[in-house]
Short mmCIF file of C-alpha atoms and ligand atoms in Angstrom, two decimals:
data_model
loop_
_atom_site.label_atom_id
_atom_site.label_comp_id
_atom_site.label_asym_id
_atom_site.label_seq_id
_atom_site.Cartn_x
_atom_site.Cartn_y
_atom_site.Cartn_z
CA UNK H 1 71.02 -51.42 -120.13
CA UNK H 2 71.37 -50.59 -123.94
CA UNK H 3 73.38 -51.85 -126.01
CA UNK H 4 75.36 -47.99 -126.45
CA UNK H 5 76.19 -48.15 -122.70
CA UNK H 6 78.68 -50.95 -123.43
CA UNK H 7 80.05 -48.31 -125.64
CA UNK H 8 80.60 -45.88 -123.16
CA UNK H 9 84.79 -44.02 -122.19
CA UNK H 10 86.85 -46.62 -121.26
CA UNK H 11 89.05 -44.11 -119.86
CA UNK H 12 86.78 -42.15 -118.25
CA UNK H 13 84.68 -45.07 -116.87
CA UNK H 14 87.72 -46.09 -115.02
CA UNK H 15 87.78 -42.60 -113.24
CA UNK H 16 86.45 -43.21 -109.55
CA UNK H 17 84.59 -40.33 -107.83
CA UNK H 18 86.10 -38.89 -105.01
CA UNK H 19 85.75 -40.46 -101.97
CA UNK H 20 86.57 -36.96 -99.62
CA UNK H 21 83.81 -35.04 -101.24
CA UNK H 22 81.32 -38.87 -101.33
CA UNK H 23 81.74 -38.74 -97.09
CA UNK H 24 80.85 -35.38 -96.91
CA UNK H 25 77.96 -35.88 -98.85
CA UNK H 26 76.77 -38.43 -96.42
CA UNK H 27 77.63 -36.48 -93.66
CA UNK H 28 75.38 -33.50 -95.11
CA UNK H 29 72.75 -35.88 -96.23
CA UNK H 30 72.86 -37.61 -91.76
CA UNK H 31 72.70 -33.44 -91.03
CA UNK H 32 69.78 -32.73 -93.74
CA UNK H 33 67.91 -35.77 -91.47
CA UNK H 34 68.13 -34.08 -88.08
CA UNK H 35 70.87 -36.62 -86.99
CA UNK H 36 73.44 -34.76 -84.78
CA UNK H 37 76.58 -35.94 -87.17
CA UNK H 38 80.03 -34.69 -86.90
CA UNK H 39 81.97 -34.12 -90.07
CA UNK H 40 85.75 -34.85 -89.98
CA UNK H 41 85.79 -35.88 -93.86
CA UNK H 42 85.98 -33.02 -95.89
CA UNK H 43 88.91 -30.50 -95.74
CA UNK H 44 87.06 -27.71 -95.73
CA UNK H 45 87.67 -24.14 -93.49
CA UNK H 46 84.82 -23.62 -91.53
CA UNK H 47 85.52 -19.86 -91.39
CA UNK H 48 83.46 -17.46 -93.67
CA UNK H 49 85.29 -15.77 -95.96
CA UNK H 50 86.63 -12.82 -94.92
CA UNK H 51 84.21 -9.66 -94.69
CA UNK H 52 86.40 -7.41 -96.97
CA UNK H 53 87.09 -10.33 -100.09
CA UNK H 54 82.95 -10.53 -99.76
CA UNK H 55 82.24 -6.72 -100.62
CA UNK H 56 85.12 -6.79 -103.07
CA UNK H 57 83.05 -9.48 -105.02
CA UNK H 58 80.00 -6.91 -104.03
CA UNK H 59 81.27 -4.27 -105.31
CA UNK H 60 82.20 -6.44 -108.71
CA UNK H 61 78.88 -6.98 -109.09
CA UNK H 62 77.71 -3.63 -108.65
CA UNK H 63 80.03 -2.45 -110.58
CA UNK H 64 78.94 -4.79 -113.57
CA UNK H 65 81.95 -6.69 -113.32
CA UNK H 66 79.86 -9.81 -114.54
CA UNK H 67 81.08 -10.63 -118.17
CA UNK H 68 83.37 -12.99 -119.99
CA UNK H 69 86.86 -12.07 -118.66
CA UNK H 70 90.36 -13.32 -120.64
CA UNK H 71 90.57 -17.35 -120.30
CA UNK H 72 93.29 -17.30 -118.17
CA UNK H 73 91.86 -14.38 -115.97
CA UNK H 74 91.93 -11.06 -115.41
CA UNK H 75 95.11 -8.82 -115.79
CA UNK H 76 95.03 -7.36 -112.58
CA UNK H 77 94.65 -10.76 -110.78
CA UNK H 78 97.36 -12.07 -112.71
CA UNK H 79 99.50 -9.13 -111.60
CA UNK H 80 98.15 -9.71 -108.25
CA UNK H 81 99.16 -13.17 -108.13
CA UNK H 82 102.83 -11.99 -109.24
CA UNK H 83 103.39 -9.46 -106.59
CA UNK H 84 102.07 -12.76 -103.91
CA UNK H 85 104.83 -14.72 -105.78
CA UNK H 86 107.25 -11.93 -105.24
CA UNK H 87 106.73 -11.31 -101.76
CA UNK H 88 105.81 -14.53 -100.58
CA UNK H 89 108.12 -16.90 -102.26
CA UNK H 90 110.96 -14.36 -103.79
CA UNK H 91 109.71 -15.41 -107.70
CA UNK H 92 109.99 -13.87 -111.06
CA UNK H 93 106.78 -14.36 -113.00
CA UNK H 94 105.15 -12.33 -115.19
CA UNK H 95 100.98 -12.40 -115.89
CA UNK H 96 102.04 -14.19 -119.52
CA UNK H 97 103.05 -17.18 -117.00
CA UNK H 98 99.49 -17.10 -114.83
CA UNK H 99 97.06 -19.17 -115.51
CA UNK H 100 93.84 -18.46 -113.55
CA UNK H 101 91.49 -21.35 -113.00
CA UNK H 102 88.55 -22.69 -112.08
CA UNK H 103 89.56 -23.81 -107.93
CA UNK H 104 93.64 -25.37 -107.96
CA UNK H 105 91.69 -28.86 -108.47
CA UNK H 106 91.29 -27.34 -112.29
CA UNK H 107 94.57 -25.67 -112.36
CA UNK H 108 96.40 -29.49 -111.16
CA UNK H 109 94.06 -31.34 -114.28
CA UNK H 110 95.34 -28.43 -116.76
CA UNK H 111 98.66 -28.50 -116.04
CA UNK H 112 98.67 -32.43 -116.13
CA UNK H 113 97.17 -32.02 -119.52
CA UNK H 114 99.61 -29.43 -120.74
CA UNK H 115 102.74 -31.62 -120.54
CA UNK H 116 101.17 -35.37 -120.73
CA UNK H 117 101.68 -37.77 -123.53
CA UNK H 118 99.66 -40.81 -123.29
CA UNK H 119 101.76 -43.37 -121.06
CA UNK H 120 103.81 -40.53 -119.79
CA UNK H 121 104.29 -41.78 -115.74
CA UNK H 122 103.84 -39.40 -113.11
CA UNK H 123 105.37 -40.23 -109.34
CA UNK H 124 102.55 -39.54 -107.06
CA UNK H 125 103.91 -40.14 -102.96
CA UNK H 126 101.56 -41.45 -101.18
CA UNK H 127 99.47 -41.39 -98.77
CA UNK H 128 98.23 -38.66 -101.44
CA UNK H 129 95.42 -36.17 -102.01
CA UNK H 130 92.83 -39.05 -103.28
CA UNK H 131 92.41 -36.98 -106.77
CA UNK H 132 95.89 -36.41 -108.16
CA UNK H 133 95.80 -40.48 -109.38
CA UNK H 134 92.51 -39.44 -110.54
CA UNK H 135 93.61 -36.17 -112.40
CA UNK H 136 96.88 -37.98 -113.86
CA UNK H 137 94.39 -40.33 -115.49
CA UNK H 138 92.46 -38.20 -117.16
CA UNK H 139 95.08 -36.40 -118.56
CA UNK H 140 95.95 -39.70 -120.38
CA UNK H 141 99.38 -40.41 -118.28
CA UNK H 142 100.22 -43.41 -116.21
CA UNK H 143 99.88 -42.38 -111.86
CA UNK H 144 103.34 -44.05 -110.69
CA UNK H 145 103.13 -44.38 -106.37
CA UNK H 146 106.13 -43.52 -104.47
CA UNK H 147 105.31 -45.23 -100.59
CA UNK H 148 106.28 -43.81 -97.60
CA UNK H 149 106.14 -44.57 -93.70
CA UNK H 150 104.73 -43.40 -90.85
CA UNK H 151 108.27 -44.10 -89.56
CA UNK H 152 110.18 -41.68 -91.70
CA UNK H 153 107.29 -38.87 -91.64
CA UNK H 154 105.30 -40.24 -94.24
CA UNK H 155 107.97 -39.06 -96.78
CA UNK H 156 110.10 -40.45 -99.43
CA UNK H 157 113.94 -40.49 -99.54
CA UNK H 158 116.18 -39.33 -102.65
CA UNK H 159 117.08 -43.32 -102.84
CA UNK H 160 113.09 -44.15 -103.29
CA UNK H 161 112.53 -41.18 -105.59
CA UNK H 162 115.43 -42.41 -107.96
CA UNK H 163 113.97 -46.68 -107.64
CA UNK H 164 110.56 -45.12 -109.06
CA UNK H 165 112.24 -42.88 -111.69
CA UNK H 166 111.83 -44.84 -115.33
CA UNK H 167 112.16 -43.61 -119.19
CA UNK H 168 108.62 -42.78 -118.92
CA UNK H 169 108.98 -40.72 -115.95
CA UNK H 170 107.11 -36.94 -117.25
CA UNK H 171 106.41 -35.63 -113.47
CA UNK H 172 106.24 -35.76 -109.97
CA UNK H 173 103.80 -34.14 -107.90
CA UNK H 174 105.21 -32.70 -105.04
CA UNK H 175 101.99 -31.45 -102.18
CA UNK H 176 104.02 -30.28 -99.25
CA UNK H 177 102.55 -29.39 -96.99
CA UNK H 178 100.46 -32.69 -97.47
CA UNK H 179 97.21 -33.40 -97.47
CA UNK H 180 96.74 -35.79 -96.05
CA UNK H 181 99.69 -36.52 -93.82
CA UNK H 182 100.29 -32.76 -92.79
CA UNK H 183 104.47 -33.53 -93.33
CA UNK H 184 106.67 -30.84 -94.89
CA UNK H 185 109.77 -30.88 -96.64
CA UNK H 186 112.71 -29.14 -95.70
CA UNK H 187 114.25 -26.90 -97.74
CA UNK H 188 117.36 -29.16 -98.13
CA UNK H 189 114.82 -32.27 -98.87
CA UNK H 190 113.48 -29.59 -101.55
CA UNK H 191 116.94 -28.99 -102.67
CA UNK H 192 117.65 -32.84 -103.39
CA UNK H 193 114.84 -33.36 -105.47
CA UNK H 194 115.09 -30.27 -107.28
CA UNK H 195 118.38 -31.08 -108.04
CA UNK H 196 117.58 -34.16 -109.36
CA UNK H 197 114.55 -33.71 -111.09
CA UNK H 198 116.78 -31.20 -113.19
CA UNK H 199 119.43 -33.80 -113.72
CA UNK H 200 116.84 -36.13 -115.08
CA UNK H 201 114.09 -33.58 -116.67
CA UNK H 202 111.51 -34.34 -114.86
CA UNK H 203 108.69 -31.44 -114.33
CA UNK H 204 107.85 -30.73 -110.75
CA UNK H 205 103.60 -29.86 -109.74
CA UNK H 206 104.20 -28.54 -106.55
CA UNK H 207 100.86 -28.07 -105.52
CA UNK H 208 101.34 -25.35 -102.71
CA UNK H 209 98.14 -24.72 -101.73
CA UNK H 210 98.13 -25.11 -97.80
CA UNK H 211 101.39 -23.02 -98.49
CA UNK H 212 99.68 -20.47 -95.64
CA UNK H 213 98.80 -23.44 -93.08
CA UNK H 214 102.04 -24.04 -91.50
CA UNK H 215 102.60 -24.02 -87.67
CA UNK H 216 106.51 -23.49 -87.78
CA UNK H 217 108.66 -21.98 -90.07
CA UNK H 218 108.12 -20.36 -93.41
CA UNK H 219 107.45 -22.35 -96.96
CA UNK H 220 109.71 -22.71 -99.51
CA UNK H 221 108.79 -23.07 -102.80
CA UNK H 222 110.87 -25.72 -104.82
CA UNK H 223 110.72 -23.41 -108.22
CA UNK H 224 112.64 -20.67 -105.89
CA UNK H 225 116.20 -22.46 -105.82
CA UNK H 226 117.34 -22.00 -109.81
CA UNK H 227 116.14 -20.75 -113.17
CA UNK H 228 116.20 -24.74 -114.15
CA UNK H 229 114.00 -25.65 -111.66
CA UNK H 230 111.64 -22.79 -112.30
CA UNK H 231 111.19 -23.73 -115.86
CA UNK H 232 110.44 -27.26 -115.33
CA UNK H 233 108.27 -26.41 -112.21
CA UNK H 234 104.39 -25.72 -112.50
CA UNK H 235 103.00 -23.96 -108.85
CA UNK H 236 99.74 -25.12 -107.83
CA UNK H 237 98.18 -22.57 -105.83
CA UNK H 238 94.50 -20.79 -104.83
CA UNK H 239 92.78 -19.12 -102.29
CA UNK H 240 90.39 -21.41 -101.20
CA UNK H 241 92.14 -22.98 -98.20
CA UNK H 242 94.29 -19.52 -97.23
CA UNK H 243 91.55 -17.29 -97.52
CA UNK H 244 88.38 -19.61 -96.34
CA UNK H 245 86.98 -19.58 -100.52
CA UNK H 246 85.83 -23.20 -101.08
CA UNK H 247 83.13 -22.40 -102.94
CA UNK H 248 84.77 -19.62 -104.88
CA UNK H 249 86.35 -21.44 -107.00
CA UNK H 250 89.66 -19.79 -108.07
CA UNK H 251 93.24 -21.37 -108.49
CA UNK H 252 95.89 -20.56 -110.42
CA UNK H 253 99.24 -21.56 -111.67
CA UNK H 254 102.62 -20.40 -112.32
CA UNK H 255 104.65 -22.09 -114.94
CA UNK H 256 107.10 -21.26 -117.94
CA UNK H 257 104.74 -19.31 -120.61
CA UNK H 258 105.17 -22.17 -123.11
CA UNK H 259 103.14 -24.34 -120.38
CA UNK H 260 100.69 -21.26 -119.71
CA UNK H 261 99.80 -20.88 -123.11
CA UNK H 262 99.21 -24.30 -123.62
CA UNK H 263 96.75 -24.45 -120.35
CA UNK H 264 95.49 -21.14 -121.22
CA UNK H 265 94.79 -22.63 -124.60
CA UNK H 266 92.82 -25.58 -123.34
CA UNK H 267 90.28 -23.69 -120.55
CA UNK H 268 89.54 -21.04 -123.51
CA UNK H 269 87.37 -23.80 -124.77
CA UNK H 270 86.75 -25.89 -121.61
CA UNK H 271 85.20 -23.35 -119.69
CA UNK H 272 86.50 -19.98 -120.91
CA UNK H 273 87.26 -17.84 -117.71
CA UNK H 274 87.37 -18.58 -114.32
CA UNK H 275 83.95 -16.72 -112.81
CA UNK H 276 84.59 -12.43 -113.01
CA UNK H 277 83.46 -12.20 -109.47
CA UNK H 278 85.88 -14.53 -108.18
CA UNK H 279 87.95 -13.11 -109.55
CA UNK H 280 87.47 -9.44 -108.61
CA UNK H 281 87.23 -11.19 -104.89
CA UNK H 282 90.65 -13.01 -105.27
CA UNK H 283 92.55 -9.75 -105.66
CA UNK H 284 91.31 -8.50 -102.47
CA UNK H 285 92.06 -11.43 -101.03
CA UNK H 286 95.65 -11.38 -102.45
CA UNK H 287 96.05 -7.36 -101.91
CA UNK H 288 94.35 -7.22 -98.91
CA UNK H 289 95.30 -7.30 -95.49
CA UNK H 290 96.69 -11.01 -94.39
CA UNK H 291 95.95 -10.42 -90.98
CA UNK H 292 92.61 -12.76 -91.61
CA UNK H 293 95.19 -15.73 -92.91
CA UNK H 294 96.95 -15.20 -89.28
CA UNK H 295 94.13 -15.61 -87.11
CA UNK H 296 92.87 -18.35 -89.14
CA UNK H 297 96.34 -20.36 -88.72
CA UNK H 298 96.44 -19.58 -85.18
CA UNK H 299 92.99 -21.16 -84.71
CA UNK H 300 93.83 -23.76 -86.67
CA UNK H 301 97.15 -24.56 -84.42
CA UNK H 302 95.15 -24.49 -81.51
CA UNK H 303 92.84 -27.33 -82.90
CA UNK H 304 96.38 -29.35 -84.07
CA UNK H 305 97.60 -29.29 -80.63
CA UNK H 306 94.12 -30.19 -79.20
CA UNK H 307 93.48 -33.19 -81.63
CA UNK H 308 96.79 -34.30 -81.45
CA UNK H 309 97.36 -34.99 -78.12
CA UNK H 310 93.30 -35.97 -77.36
CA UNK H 311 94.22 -38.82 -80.30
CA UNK H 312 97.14 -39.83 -78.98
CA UNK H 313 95.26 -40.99 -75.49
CA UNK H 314 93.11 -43.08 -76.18
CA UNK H 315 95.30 -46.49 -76.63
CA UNK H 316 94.41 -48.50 -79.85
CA UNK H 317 94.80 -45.41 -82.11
CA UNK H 318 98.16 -42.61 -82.53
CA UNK H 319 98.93 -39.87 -85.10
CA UNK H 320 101.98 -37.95 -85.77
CA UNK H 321 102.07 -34.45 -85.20
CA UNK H 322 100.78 -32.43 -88.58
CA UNK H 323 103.20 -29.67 -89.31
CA UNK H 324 100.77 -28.24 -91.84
CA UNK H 325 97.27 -28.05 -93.72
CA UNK H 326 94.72 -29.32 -90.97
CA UNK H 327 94.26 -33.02 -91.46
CA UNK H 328 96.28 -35.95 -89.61
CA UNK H 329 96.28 -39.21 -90.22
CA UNK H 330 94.89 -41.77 -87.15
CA UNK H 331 96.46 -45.18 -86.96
CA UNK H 332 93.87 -47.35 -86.90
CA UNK H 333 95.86 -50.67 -87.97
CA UNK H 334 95.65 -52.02 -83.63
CA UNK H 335 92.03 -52.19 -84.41
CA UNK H 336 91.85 -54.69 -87.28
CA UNK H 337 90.30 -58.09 -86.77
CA UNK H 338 88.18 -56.73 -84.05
CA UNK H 339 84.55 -56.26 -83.85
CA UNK H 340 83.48 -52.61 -82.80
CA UNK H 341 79.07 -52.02 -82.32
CA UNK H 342 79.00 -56.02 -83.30
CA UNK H 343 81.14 -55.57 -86.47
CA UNK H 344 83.73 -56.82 -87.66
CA UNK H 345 86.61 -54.30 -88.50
CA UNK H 346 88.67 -55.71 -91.43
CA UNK H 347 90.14 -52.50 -93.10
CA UNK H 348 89.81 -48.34 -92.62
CA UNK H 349 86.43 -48.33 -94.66
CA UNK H 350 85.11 -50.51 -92.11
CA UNK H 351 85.79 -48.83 -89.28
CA UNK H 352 84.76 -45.22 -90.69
CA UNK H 353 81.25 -46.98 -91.55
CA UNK H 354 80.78 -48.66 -88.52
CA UNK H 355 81.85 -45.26 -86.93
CA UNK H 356 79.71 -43.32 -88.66
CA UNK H 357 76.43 -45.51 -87.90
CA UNK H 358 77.20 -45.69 -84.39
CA UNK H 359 78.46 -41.94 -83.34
CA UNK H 360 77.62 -40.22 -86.44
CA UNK H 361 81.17 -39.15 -86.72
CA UNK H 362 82.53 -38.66 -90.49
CA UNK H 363 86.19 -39.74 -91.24
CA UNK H 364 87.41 -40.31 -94.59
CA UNK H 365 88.63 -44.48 -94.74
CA UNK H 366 92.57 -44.15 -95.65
CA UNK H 367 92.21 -46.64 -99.27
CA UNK H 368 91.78 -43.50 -101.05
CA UNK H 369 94.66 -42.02 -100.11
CA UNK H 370 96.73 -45.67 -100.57
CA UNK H 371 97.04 -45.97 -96.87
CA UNK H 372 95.09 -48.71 -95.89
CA UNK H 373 95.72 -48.41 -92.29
CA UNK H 374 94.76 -45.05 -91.33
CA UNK H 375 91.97 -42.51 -91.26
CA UNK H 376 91.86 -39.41 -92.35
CA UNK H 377 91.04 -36.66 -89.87
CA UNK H 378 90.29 -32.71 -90.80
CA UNK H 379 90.47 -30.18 -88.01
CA UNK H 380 89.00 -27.70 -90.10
CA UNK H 381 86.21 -27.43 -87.78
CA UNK H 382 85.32 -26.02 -84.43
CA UNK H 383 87.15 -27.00 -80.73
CA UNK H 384 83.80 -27.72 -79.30
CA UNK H 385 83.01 -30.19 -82.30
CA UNK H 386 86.24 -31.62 -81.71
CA UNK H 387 86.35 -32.41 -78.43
CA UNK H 388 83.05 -34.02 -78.95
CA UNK H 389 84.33 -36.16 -82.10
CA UNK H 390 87.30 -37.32 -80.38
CA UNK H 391 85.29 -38.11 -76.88
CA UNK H 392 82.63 -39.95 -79.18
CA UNK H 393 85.71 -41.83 -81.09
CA UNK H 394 86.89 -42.79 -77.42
CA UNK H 395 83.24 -44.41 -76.87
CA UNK H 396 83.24 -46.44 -79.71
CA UNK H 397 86.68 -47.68 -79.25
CA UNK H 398 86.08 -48.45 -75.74
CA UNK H 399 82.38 -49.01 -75.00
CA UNK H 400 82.30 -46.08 -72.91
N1 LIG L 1 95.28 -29.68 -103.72
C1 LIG L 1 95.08 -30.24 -102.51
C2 LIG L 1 96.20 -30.98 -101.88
C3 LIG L 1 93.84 -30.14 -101.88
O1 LIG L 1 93.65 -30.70 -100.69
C4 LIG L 1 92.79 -29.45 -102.52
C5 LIG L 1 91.48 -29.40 -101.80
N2 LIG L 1 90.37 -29.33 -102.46
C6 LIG L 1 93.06 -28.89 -103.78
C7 LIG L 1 94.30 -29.03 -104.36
C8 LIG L 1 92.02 -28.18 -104.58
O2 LIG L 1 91.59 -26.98 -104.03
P1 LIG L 1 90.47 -26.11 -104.73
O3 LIG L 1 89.35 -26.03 -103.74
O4 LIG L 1 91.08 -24.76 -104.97
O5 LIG L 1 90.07 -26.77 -105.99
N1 LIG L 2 90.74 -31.15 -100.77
C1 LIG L 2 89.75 -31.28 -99.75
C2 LIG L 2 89.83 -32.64 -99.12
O1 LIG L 2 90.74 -33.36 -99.38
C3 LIG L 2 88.38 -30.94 -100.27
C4 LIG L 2 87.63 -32.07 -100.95
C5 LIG L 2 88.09 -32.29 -102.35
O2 LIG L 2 88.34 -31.32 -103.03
O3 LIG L 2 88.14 -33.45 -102.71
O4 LIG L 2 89.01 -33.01 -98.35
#
């Protein structure tokens, strides 16, 4: 190595890649081989996109629709986005406080960036989405965890929120449903911290984005209770997961405009707007007809129940039931200190390798999401792969 590598970001040499998109590279990669894997890891819809968002981004094309757009994206998907925030969520924004990005994974790092001072803390509950540490880091803040238990839902109380609450305290990011835990707050757990994040001016992420992937009830959106709340709120939302547009690559936020201009400020020379196409195939997505989002829940709830209760037989391993976004979370702790396929299991990561070489099944090891003794499942794939995963899980687990 030269000498210049020594010289390298401290800051950004610290920044871990993620481990969600790392197993579904090896997944892909055991695929690629011929190897008849079965990916769990990423949390991906395996539905295409819907046929009418596709010709909307044909017709965008045709159309010429393939230049530079504004930064913070197009009026009319701002508007768009609005009317969604009006009739979804009953909220007041105008396109001045949209910011269109590139995928809510973008929109999350901007908005971190528009209100972080270096050292600033943010309160990150865990088990959390493995990148919002990640993202708080790069935006030069301090990631504060908040730790919760299996036995109270894998969420935090007002009491725990207010022990991790310091001077330094910026932001919390709220991601409910969760990924990974599938848990939602109530509306009166919403309430409570709402309430208190005004008393102590604290800005809220709420990173709604599996807003659409709930299996009873209707979201609530935390910036819908007050005007306070609203202005010290930032929505994190996107189309990939409600829509089936992974590789789209559109998010957006909602925010007061003081924030928006900020964010809008920083992607105009990041990576000016998000792509035109996209774009043009977000609005149908938002405009369109939702009965696509329906049948994609209702698939989805079918594989919830299914996993669920084929988990919850076989004896060394449990989950809770996921109210929302398609991922639970598979106790593996009965298994440490055993040896599974002539290996010892000492932690998650072992026991999704050992898994992996043995039934070619892809989990993501729980360490990423700072819970050690758990695996991250996602449903986001067919029944019939399913049912295989989960019978081939049963094998390893019990020589069968
Ligand atoms: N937030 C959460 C909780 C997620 O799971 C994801 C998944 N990638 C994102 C944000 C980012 O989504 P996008 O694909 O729009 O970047
Ligand atoms: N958010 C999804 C997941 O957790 C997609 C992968 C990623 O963006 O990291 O698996």
């Amino acid at each position: 190595m030269s000498n210049a590598s020594n010289n390298l970001s401290t800051k950004n040499m610290a920044i871990s890649g993620s481990p969600t998109l790392a197993i579904d590279a090896k997944f892909k990669e055991l695929k690629a081989n011929g190897e008849d894997a079965l990916g769990f890891g990423v949390g991906e819809p395996d539905f295409d996109t819907p046929l009418h968002i596709k010709q909307a981004a044909i017709k965008a094309i045709n159309d010429g629709f393939t230049k530079y757009t504004p930064a913070s994206g197009t009026l009319t998907l701002k508007k768009a986005i609005c009317a969604k925030l009006k009739n979804d969520n009953n909220l007041d924004y105008t396109p001045a406080e949209i910011v269109v990005n590139n995928g809510a994974k973008h929109s999350l790092v901007n908005a971190l960036s528009a209100i972080l001072n270096p050292g600033d803390e943010v309160i990150i509950p865990a088990p959390f989405w493995v990148s919002y540490p990640e993202m708080v880091k790069i935006a030069d803040g301090v990631p504060v965890v908040l730790p919760t238990t299996e036995e109270n839902n894998f969420k935090f109380t007002l009491q725990d929120l207010k022990n991790k609450i310091s001077a330094k305290t910026k932001a919390i990011i709220i991601n409910s449903p969760s990924n990974p835990t599938g848990m939602i707050y109530t509306e009166d757990e919403l309430r409570d911290i709402a309430d208190l994040a005004v008393e102590k001016g604290i800005y809220i992420i709420s990173d709604e984005i599996y807003e659409k992937l709930i299996y009873n009830g209707k979201h609530v959106s935390i910036a819908s209770f007050n005007d306070q709340i609203k202005d010290l709120t930032i929505i994190v939302n996107g189309v990939s997961k409600s829509y089936a547009m992974t590789g789209w690559r559109i998010g957006y936020t909602a925010s007061n405009a003081q924030i928006a201009k900020i964010m809008s400020n920083i992607q105009s020379h990041m990576t000016s707007n998000p792509c035109s196409i996209s774009q043009a195939a977000a609005v149908a997505a938002l405009e369109g007809d939702q009965s696509c989002v329906d049948e994609m829940r209702a698939e989805f709830l079918k594989r919830r129940n299914y996993v669920v209760e084929a988990i919850n037989k076989i004896p060394q391993i449990s989950c809770l039931n996921a109210d929302g976004a398609f991922y639970v979370m598979i106790n593996i702790s009965k298994v440490f200190g055993t040896t599974l396929n002539g290996v010892k299991i000492n932690s998650a990561t072992d026991f999704c390798n050992a898994l992996l070489d043995a039934k070619k099944v892809a989990l993501v090891p729980g360490e990423g999401f700072d819970a050690p003794n758990y695996c991250r499942m996602s449903y986001a794939t067919s029944i019939s792969t399913i049912e295989k995963g989960i019978a081939r899980i049963d094998e390893f687990l019990n020589g069968r």
